[in-house]
Short mmCIF file of C-alpha atoms in Angstrom, two decimals:
data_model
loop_
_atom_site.label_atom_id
_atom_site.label_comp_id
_atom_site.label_asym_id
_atom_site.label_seq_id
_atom_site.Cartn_x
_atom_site.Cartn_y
_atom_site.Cartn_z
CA UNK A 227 -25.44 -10.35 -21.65
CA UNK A 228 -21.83 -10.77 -23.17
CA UNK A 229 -19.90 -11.93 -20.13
CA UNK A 230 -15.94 -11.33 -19.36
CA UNK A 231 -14.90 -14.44 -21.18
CA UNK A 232 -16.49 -12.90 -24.60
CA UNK A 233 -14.49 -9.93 -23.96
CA UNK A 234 -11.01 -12.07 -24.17
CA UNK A 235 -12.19 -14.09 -26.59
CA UNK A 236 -12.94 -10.82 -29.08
CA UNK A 237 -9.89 -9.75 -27.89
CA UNK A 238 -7.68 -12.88 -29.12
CA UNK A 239 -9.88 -12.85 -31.99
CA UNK A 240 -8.69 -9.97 -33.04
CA UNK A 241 -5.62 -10.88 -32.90
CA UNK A 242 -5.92 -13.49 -35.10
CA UNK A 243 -7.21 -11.65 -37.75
CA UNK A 244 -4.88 -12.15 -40.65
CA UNK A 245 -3.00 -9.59 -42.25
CA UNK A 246 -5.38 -9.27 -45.04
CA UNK A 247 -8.26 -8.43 -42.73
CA UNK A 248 -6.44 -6.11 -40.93
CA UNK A 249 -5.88 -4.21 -43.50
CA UNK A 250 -9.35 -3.88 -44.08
CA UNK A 251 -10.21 -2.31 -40.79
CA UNK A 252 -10.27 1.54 -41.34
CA UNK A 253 -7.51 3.46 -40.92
CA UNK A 254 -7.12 5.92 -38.10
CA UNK A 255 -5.07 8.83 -36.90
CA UNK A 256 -2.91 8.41 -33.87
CA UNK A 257 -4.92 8.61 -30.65
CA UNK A 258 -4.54 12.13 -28.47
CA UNK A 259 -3.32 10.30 -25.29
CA UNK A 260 -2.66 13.60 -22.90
CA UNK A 261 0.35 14.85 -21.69
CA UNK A 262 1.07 12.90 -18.55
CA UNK A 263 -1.38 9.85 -19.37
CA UNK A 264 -4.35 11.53 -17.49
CA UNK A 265 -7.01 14.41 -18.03
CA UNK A 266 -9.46 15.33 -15.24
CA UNK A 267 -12.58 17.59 -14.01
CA UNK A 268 -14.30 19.18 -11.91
CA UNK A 269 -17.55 19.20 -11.87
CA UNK A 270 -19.61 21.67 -11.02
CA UNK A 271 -23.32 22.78 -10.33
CA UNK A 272 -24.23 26.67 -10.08
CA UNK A 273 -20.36 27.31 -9.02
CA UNK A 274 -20.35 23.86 -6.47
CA UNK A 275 -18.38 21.22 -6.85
CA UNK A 276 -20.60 17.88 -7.30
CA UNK A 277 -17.57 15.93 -7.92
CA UNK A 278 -14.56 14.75 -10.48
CA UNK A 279 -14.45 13.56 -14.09
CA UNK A 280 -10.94 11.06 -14.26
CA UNK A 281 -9.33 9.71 -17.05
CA UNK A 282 -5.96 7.35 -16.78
CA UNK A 283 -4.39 6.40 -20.00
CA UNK A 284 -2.01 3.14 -20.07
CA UNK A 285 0.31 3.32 -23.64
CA UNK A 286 2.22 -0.04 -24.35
CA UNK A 287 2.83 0.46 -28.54
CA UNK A 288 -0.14 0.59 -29.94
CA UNK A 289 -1.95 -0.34 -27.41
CA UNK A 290 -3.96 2.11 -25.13
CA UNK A 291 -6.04 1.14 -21.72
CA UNK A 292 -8.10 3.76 -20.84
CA UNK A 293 -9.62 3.46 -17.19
CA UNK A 294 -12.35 5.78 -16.35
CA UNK A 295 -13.92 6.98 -12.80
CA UNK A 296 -16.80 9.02 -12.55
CA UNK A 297 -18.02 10.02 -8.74
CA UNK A 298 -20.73 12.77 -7.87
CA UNK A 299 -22.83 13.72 -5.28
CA UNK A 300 -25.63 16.44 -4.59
CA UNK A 301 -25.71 17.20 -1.07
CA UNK A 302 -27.40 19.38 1.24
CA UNK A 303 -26.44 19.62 4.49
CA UNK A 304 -25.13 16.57 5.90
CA UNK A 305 -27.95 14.83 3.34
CA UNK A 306 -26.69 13.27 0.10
CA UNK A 307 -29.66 13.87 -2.52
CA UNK A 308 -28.64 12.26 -5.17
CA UNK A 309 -25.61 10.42 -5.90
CA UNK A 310 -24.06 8.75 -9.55
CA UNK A 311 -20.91 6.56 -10.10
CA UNK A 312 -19.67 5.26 -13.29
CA UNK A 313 -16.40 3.19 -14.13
CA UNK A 314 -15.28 2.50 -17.77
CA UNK A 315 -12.65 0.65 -19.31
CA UNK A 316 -12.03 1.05 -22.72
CA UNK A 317 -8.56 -1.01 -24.77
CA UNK A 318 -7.86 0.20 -28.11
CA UNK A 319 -5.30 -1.34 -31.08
CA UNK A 320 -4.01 0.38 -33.64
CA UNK A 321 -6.20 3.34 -33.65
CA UNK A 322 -9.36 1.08 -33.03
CA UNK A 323 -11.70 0.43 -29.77
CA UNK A 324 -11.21 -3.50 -29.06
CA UNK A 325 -12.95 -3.92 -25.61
CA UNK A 326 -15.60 -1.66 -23.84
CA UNK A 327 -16.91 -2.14 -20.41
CA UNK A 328 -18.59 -0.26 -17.82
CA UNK A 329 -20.77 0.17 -14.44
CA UNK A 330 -22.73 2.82 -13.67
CA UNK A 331 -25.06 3.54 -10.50
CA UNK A 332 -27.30 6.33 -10.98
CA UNK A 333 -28.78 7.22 -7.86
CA UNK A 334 -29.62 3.46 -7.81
CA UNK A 335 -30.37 2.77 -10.81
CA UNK A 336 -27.90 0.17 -12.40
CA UNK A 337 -26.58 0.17 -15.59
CA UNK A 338 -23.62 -1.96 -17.22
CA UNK A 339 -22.47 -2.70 -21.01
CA UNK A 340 -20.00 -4.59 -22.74
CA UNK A 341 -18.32 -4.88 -25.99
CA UNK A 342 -15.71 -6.91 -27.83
CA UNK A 343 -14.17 -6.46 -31.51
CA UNK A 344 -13.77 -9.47 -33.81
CA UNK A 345 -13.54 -10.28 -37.93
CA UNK A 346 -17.76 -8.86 -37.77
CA UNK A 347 -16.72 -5.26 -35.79
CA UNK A 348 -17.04 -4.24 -32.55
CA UNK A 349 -20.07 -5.46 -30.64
CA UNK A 350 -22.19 -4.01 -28.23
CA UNK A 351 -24.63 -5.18 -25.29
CA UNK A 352 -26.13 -2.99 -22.22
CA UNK A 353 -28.72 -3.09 -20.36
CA UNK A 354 -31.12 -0.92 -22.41
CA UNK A 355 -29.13 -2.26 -25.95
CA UNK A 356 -29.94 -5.36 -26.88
CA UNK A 357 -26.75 -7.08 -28.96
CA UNK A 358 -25.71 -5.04 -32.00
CA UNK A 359 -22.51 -5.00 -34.14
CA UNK A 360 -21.78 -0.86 -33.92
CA UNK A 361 -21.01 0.95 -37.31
CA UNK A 362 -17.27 0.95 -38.22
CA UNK A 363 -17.48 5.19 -37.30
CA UNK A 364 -19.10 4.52 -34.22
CA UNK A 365 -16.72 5.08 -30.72
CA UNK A 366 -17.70 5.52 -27.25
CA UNK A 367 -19.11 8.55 -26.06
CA UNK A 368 -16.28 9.06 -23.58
CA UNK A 369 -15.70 12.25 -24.83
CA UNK A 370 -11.73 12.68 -24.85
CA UNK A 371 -11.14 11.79 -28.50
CA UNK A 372 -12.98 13.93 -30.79
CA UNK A 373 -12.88 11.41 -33.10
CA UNK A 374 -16.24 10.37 -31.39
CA UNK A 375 -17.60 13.59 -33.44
CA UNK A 376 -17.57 12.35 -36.88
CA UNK A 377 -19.84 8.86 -36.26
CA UNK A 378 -22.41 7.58 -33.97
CA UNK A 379 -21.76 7.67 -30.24
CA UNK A 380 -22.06 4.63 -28.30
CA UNK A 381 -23.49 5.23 -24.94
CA UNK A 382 -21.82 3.89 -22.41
CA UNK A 383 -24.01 4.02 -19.39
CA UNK A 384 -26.83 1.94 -21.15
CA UNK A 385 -25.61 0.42 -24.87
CA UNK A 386 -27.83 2.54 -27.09
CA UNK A 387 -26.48 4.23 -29.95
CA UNK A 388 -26.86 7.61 -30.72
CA UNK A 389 -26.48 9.70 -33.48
CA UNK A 390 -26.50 13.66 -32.28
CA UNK A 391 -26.32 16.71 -34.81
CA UNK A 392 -23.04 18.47 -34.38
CA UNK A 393 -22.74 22.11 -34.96
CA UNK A 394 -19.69 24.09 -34.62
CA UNK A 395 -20.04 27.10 -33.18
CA UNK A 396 -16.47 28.71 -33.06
CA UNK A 397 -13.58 29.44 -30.46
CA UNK A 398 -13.92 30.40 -27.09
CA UNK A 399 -11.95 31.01 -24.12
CA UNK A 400 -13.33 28.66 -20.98
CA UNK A 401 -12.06 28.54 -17.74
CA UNK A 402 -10.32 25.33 -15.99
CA UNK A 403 -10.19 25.24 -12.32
CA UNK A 404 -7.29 26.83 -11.52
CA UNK A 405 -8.78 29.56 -12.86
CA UNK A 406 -6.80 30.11 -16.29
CA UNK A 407 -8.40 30.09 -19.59
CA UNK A 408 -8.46 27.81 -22.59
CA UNK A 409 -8.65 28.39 -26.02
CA UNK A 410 -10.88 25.98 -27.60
CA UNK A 411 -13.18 25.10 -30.18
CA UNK A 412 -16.77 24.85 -29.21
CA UNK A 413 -19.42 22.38 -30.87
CA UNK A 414 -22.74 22.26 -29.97
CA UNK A 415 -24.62 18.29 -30.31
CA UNK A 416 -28.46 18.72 -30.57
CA UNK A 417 -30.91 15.82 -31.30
CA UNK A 418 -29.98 12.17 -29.53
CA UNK A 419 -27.59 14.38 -26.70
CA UNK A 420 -27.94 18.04 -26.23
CA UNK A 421 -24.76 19.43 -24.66
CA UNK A 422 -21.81 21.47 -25.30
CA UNK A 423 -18.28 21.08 -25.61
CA UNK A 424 -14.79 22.31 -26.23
CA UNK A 425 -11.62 20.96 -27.61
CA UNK A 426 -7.88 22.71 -27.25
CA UNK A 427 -5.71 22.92 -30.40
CA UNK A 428 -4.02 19.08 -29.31
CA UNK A 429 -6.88 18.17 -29.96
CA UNK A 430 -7.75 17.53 -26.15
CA UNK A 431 -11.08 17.45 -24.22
CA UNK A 432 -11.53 20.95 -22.16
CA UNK A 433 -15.14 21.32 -21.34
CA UNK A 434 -18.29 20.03 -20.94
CA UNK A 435 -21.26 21.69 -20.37
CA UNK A 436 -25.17 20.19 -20.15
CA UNK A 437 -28.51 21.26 -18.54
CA UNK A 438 -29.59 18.91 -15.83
CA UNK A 439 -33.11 17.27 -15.41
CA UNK A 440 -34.04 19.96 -12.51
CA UNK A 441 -32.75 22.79 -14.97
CA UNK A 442 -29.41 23.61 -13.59
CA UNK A 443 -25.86 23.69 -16.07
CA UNK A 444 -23.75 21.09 -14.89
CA UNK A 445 -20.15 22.23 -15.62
CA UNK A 446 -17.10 20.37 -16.67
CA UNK A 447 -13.76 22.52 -15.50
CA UNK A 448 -10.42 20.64 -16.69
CA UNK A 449 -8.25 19.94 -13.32
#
């Protein structure tokens, strides 16, 4: 596995990179930090909440350090059934992912991956990825910068990449949970991921919305 001191290293590495290389590096649209640094959900199954979605977003120029907390938990009764936790960290330059890592504990199960950018791209190791260089379109399937819609996805509980078919399906109005609704564009992602979700007009995450393995719709309600 690719181990912390990788991680600086890509990061110095990049940089290094001369002017010349830089310039190679595709060029990218300013990032859609939300207002107030943060975005969160609730998350919901059949109307109860399971648990909460948070993003914080550190700006320093062009630099952006996103920090990411998953935390859910089925319970019945005073019994927990089932219980997942993820944490992400993801540093981007200029428009560009530089450093991914995360943890994730599904019910037990433990996942992690890593990635670092240097002159080759950005590359990728988890625990069901074996060490890759990702495509220059690829981006982390964290889901706030819908960016991540026109390449491959890079999944960050386990390293694989993923390549889902997008479909757009048209506007909607969905509910956040306060109750008020939000105008935003629904896509529909078939194939690698099957799930569905909806941007606002900055572009901003707003929903999310997937089946889960026992058949009930998991629901993602912006805080």
């Amino acid at each position: 596995m690719i181990n912390r001191r990788e991680i600086l290293a890509g990061g110095a590495m990049m940089a290094a990179i001369p002017g010349v290389a830089r310039a190679a590096l595709p060029i990218v649209s300013k990032l859609p930090v939300p207002d107030g640094n943060k975005l969160g959900f609730d998350v919901l199954r059949k109307g109860s909440k399971l648990g909460t979605h948070l993003l914080a977003f550190e700006r320093n120029g062009d630099d952006v350090l996103v920090r990411i907390v998953v935390d859910l938990a089925y319970k019945v009764g005073p019994f927990t059934l089932y219980r997942y936790t993820h944490r992400a960290t993801e540093r981007w330059s200029g428009g560009l992912v530089t450093a991914l890592q995360t943890t994730t504990n599904d019910d037990g199960k433990k996942y992690a991956v890593i990635g670092y950018r240097d002159k080759g791209g950005l590359a990728v190791e988890g625990t069901l990825a074996p060490r890759y260089v990702a495509p220059a379109n690829a981006l982390p399937a964290t889901h706030w910068n819908r960016r991540e819609l026109d390449g491959p996805w890079i999944n960050t509980q386990d390293g694989r990449l993923m390549r889902p078919k997008i479909t757009t399906i048209g506007i909607d109005a969905v509910p956040d949970a306060a109750g008020d609704a939000i105008r935003a564009s629904h896509v529909a992602l078939t194939g690698d991921v099957v799930l569905d979700m909806w941007y606002d007009d900055k572009p901003s995450w707003a929903a999310l919305r997937f089946t889960a393995k026992d058949g009930s719709q998991i629901q993602y309600q912006r805080i």
